[in-house]
CSV table of C-alpha atoms in Angstrom, one decimal:
chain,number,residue,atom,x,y,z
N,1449,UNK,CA,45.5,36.4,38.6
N,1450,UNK,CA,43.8,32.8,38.5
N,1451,UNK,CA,41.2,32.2,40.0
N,1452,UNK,CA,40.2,28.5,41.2
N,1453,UNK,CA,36.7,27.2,40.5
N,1454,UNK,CA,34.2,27.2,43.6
N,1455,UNK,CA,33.2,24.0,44.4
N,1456,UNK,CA,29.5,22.9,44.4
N,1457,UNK,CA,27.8,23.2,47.4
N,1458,UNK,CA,25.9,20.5,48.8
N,1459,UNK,CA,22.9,22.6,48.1
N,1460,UNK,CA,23.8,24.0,44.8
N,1461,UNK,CA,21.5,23.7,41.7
N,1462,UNK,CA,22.0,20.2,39.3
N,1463,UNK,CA,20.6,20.0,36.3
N,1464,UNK,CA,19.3,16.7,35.5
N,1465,UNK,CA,20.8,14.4,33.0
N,1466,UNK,CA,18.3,13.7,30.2
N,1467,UNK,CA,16.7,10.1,31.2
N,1468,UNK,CA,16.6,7.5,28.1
N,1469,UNK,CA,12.7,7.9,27.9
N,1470,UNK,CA,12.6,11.7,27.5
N,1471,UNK,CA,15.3,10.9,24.5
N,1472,UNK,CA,12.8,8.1,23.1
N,1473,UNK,CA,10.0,10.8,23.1
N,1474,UNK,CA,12.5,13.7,21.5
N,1475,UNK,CA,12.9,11.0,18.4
N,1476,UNK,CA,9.3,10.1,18.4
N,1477,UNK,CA,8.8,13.7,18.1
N,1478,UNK,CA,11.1,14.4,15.4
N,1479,UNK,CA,9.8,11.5,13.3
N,1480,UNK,CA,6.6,12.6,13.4
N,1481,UNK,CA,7.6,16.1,12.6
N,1482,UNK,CA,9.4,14.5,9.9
N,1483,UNK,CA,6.5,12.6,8.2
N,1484,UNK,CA,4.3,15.5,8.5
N,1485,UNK,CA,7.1,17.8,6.7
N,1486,UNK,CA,6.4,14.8,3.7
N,1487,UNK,CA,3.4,14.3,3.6
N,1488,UNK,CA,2.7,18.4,3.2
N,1489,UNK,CA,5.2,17.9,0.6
N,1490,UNK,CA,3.5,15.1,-1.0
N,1491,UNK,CA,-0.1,17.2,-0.6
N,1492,UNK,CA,1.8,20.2,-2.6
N,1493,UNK,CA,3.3,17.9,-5.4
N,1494,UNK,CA,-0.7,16.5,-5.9
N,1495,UNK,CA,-2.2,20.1,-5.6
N,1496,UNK,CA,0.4,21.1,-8.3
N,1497,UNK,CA,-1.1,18.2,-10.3
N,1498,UNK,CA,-4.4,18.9,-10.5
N,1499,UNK,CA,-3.8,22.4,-11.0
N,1500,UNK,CA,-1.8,21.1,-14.3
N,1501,UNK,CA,-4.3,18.6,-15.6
N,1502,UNK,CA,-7.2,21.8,-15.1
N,1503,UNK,CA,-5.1,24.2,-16.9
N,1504,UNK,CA,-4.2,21.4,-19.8
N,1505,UNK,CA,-8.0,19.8,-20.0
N,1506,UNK,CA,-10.0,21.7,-17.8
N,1507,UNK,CA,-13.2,20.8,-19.3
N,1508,UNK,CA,-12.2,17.3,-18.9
N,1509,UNK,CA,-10.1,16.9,-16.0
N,1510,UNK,CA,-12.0,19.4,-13.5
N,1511,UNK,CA,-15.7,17.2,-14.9
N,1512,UNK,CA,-16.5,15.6,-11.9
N,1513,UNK,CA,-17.0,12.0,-13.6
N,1514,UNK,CA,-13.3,12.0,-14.0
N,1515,UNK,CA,-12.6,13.0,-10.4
N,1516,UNK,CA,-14.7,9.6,-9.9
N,1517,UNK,CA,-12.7,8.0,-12.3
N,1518,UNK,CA,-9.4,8.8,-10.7
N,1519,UNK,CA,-10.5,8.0,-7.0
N,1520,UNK,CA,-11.9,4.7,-8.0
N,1521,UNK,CA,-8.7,3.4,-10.0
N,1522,UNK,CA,-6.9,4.3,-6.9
N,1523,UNK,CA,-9.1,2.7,-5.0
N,1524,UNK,CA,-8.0,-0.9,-6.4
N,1525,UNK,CA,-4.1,0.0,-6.1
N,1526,UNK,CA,-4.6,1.9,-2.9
N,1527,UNK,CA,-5.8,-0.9,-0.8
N,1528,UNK,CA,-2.7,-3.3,-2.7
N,1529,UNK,CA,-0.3,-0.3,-1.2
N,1530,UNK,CA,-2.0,-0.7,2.6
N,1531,UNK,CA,-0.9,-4.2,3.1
N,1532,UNK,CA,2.4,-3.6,0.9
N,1533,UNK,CA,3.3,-0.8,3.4
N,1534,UNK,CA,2.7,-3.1,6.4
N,1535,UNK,CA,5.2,-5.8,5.1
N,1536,UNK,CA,8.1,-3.5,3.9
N,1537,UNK,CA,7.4,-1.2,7.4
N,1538,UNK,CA,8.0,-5.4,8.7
N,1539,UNK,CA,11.4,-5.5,6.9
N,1540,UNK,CA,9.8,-7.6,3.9
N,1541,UNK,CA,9.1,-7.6,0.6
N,1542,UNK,CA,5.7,-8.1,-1.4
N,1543,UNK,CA,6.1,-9.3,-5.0
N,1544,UNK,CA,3.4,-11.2,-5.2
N,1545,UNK,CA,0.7,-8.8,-4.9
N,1546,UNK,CA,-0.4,-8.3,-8.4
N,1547,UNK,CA,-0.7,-12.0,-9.2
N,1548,UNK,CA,-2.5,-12.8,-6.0
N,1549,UNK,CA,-5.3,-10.2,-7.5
N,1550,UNK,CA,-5.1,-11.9,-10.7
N,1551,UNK,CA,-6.0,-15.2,-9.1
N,1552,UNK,CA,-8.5,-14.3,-6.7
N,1553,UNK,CA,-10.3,-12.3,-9.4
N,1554,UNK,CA,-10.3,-15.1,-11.9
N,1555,UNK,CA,-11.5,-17.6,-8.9
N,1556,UNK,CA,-14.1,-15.3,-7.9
N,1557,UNK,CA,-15.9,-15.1,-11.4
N,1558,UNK,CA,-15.8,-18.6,-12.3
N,1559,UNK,CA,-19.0,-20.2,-13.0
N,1560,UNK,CA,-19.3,-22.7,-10.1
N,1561,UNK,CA,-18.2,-19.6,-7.7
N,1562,UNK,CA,-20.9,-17.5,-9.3
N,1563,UNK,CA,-23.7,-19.4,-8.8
N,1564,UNK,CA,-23.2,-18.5,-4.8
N,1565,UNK,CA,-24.0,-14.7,-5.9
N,1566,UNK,CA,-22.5,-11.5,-4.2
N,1567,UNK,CA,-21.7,-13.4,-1.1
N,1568,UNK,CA,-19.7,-16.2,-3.0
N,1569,UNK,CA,-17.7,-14.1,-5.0
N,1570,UNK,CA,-16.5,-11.9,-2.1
N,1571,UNK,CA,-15.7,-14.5,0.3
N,1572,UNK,CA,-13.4,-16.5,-2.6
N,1573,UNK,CA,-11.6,-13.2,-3.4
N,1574,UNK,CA,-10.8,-12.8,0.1
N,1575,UNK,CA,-10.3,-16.7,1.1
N,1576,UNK,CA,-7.5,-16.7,-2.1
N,1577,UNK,CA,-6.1,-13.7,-0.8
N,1578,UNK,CA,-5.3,-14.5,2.6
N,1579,UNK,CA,-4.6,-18.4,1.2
N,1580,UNK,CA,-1.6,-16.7,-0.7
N,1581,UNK,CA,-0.8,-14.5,2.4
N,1582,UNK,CA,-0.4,-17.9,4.6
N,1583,UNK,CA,1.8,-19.3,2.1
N,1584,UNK,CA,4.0,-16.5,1.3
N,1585,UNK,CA,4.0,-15.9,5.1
N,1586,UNK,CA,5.1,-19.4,6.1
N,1587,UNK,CA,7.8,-19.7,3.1
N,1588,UNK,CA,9.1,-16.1,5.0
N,1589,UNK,CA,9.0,-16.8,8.6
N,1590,UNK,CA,9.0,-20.5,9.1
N,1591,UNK,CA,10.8,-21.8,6.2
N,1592,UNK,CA,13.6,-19.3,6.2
N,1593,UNK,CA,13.3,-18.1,3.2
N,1594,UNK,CA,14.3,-14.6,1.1
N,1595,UNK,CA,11.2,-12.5,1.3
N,1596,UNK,CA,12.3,-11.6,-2.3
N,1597,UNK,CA,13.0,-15.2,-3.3
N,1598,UNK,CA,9.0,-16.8,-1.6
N,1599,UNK,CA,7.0,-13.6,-3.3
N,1600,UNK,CA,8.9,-14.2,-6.7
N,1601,UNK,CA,8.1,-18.0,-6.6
N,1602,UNK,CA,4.3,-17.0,-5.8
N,1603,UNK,CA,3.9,-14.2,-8.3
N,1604,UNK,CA,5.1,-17.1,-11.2
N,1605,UNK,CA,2.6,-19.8,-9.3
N,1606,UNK,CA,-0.3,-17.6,-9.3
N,1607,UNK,CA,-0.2,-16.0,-12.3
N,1608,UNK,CA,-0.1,-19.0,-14.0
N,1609,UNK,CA,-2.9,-21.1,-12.2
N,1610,UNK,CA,-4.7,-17.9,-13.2
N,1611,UNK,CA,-4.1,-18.8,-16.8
N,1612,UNK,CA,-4.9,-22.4,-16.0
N,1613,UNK,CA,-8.5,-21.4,-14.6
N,1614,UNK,CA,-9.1,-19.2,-17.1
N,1615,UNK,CA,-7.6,-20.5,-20.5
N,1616,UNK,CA,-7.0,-17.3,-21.3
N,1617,UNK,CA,-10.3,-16.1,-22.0
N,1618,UNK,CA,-12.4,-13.7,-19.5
N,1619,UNK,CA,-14.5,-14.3,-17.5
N,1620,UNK,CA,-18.2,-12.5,-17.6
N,1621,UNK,CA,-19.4,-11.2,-14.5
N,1622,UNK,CA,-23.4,-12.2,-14.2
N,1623,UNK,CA,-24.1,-11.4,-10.8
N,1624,UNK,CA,-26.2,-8.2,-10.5
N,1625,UNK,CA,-25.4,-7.8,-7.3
N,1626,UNK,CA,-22.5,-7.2,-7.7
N,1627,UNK,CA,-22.4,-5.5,-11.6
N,1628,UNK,CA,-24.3,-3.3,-9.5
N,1629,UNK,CA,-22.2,-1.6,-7.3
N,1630,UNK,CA,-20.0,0.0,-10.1
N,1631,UNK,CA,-23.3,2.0,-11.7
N,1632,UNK,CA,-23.8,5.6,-10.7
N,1633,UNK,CA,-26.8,4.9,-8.7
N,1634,UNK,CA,-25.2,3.2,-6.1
N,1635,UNK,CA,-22.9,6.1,-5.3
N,1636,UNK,CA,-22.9,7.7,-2.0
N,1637,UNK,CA,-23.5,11.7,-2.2
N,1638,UNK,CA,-21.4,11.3,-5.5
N,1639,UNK,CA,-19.1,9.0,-3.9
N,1640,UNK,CA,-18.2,5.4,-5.5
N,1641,UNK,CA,-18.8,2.3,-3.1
N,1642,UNK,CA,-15.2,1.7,-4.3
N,1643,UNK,CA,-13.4,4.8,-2.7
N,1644,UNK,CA,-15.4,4.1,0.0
N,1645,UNK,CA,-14.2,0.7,0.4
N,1646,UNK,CA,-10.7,2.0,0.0
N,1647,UNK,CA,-11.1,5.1,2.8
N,1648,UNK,CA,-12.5,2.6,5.2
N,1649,UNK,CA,-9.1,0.3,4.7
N,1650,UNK,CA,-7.0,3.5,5.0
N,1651,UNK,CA,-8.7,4.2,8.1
N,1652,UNK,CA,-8.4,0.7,9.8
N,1653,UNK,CA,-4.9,0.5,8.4
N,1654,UNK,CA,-4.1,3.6,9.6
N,1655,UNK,CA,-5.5,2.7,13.3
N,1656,UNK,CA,-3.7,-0.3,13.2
N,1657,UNK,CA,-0.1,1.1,12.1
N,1658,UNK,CA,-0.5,3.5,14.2
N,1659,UNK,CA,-2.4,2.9,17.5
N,1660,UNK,CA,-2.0,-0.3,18.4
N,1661,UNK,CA,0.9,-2.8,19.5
N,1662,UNK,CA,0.5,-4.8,16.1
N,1663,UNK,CA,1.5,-1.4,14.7
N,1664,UNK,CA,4.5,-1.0,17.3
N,1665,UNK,CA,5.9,-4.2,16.5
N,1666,UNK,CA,5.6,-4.3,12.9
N,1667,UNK,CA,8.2,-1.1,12.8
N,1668,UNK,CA,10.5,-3.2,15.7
N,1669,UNK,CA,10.7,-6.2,13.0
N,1670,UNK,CA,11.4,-3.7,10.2
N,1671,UNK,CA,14.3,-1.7,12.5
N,1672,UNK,CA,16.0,-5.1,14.3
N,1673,UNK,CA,14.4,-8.1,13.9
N,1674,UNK,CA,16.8,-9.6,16.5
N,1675,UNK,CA,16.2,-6.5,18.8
N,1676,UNK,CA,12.6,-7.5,18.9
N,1677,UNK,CA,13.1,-10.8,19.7
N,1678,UNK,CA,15.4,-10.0,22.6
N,1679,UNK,CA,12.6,-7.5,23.4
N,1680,UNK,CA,9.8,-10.5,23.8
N,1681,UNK,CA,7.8,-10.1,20.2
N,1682,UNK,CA,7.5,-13.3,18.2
N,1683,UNK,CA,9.3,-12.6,14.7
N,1684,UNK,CA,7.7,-14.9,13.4
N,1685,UNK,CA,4.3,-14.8,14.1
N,1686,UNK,CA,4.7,-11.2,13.2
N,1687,UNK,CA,5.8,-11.8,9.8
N,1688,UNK,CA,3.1,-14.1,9.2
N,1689,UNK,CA,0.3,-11.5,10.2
N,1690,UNK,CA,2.2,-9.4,7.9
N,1691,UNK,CA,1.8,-11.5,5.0
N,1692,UNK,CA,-1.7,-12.7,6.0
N,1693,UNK,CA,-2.8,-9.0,5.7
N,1694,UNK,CA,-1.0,-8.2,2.5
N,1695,UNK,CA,-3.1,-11.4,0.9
N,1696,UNK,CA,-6.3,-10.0,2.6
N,1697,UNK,CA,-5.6,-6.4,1.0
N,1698,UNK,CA,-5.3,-8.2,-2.5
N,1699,UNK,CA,-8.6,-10.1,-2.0
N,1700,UNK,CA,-10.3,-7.2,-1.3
N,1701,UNK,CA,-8.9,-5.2,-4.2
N,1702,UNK,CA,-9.5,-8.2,-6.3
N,1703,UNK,CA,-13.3,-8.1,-5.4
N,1704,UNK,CA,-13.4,-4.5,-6.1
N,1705,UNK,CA,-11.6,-4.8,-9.6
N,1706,UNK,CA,-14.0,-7.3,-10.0
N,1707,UNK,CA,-16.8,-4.8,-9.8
N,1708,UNK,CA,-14.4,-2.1,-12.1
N,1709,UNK,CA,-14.2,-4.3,-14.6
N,1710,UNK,CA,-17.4,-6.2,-14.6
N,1711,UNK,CA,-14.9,-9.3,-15.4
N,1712,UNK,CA,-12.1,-11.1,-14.1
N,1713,UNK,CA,-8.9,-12.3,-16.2
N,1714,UNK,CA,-5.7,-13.8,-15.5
N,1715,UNK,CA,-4.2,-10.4,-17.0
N,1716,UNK,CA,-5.4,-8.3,-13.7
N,1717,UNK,CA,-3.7,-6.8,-11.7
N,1718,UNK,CA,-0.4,-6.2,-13.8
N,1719,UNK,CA,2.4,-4.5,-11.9
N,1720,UNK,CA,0.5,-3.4,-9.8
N,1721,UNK,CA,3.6,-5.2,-6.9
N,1722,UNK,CA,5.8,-2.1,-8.4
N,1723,UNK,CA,3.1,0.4,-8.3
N,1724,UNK,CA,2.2,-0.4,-4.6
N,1725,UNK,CA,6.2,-0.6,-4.1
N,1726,UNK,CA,6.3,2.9,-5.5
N,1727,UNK,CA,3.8,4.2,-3.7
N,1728,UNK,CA,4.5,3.7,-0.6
N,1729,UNK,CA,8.5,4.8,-1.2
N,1730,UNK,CA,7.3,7.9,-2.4
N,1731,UNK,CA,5.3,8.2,0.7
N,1732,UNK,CA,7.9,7.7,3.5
N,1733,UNK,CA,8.2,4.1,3.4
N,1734,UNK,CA,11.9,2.9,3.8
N,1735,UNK,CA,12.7,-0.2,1.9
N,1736,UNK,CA,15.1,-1.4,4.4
N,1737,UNK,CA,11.9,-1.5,7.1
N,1738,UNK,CA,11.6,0.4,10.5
N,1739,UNK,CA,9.5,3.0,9.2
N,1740,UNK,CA,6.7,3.4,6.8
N,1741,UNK,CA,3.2,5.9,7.4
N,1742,UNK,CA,-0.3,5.0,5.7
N,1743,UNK,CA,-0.9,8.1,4.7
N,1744,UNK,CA,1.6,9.0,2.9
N,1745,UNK,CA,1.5,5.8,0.9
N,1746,UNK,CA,-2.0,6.8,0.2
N,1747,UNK,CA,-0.9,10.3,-1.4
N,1748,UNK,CA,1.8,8.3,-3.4
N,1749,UNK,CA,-1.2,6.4,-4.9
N,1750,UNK,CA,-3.1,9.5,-5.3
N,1751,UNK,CA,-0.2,11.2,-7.0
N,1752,UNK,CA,0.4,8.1,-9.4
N,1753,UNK,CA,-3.0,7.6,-10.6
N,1754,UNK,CA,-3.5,11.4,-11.0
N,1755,UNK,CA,-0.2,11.4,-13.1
N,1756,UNK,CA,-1.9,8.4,-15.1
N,1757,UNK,CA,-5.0,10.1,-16.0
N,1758,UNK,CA,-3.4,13.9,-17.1
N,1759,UNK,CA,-1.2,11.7,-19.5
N,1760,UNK,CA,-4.1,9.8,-21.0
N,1761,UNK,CA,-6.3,13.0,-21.1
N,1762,UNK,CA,-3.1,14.9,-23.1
N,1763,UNK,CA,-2.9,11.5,-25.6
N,1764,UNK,CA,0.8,11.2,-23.9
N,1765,UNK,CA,2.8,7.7,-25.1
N,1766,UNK,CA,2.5,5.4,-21.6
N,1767,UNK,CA,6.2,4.7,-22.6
N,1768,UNK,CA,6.9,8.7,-21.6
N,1769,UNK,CA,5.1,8.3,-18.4
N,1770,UNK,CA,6.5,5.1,-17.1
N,1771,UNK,CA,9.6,7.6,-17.7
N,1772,UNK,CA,8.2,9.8,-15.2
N,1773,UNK,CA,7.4,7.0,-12.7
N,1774,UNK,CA,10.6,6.2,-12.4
N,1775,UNK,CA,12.2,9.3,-12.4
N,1776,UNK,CA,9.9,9.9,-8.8
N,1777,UNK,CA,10.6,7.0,-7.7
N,1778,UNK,CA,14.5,7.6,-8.2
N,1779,UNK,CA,13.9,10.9,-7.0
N,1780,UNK,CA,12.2,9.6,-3.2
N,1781,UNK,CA,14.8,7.0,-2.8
N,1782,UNK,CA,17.9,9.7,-3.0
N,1783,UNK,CA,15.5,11.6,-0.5
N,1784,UNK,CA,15.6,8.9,1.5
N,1785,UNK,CA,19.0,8.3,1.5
N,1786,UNK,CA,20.1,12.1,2.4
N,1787,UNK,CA,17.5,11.7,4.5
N,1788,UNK,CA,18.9,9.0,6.7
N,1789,UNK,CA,22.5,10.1,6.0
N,1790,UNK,CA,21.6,13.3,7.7
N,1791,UNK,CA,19.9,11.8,10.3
């Protein structure tokens, strides 16, 4: 026998249909689960590092003056791969990067600019810098054109007005000031002013991606610019931030490859726009924008300069471990992908 439904009641239980903010939250929830899953990942592949560079040079690797070395030559790329991650989070694209450090550098430590001492040096790094940022960012945002296309045009500018200042030769730092922040004596319980430099960027990056509407509409750019627009940010204003702090990031890691080095040259800061592109991939960054996460570009960093050092400690060819650069970089992009596909 059939039996017919009962109809509802007027008093009979509902359940609620999900509202639209609840969903917002479920996705907010499963990103961040997401990026956490990662970034553990990421924390695994650098413990399994080190724990190869102790076993192959353990007297070596494990001395804590390498340790220092490692953190302070990520210190230089790491703050490059803060501002990086902003602009490709934006939906852009940062080619420029490693010519911008190039120039500041070789501004900073010219004669006339050294004659103003620690403060003179610092505040041209930083003042080239953010002057690239503003160019690159109007060519972008108010000029229309190809992220890819403005960067390219300012990496070739830059890197040869850097020649131009420099005829080639390098440039002497003087000031002690300065020369003086790179000796051991100047560390901070064993910690280089460098690294220091480069956790306090992390953290206000960090802050800012993360906590604060700057942060919010940097990732609505990336996902739908015209979404955004419709939604009441400026696009174009934002893009220009975006590009202003990728420029300041270089000035600042000009300045402190200033102090690394002791020197600046037009040669600085060589690829470093595909190491800071790599870096934040391999962190969680997508390249198409809408999502990126400072701390995981921060382990890619970490995980790239501690690659770098076990290969010059084993007397590896560099030509065998740009081999495995790529292959990780390959590797996070197909991640990505199957990532997003299954998404």
């Amino acid at each position: 026998m059939t039996h017919s439904a009962t109809p509802a009641g007027p008093n009979a239980p509902v359940a609620p249909a999900p509202s639209a903010p609840d969903g917002k939250a479920a996705a907010r929830r499963t990103a961040a689960a997401l990026l956490d899953v990662r970034n553990l990942s990421l924390l695994g592949v650098l413990a399994v590092l080190v724990a190869v560079g102790g076993l192959t040079r353990p007297d070596e690797f494990l001395a804590t003056s390498n340790l220092q070395l490692v953190l302070t030559q990520a210190s230089v790329i790491g703050v490059v791969t803060v501002g990086m991650t902003f602009v490709i989070t934006g939906g852009g694209i940062d080619l420029s990067v490693g010519a911008i450090v190039a120039l500041a550098s070789v501004w900073a430590t010219t004669v006339a600019t050294q004659e103003f001492g620690f403060a003179g040096i610092l505040f041209t790094a930083v003042a080239v810098g953010v002057g690239c940022g503003l160019v690159n960012g109007l060519l972008v945002a108010y000029g229309g054109m190809v992220p890819f296309i403005a960067t390219l045009a300012m990496f070739a500018s830059a890197r040869g007005l850097a020649l131009q200042l420099t005829d080639g030769r390098t440039q002497i730092v003087t000031v002690d000031a300065v020369l003086d922040l790179g000796v051991p004596d100047a560390y901070v319980l064993g910690v280089p002013p460098l690294v220091l430099v480069f956790a306090a960027v992390t953290l206000v990056g960090w802050l800012l991606f993360n906590r604060t509407t700057f942060g919010r509409r940097t990732v609505a750019v990336g996902g739908n610019a015209e979404a955004a627009r419709l939604a009441g940010i400026d696009v174009r204003r934002q893009r220009l931030l975006l590009y202003l702090l990728s420029g300041l990031c270089c000035g600042i890691a000009a300045f402190l490859l200033i102090v690394l080095a002791g020197s600046g040259q037009n040669t600085n800061g060589n690829l470093y726009e595909l190491d800071a592109i790599a870096a934040a991939i391999i962190g969680g960054t997508l390249l198409s924008g809408g999502r990126g996460t400072i701390a995981g570009s921060v382990l890619g960093v970490l995980i790239f300069t501690t690659i770098t050092n076990i290969f010059a400690l084993n007397n590896l060819e560099s030509a065998v471990q740009q081999i495995a650069k790529g292959a990780i970089i390959v590797a996070a992009v197909l991640v990505q992908r199957r990532a997003l596909r299954d998404g």
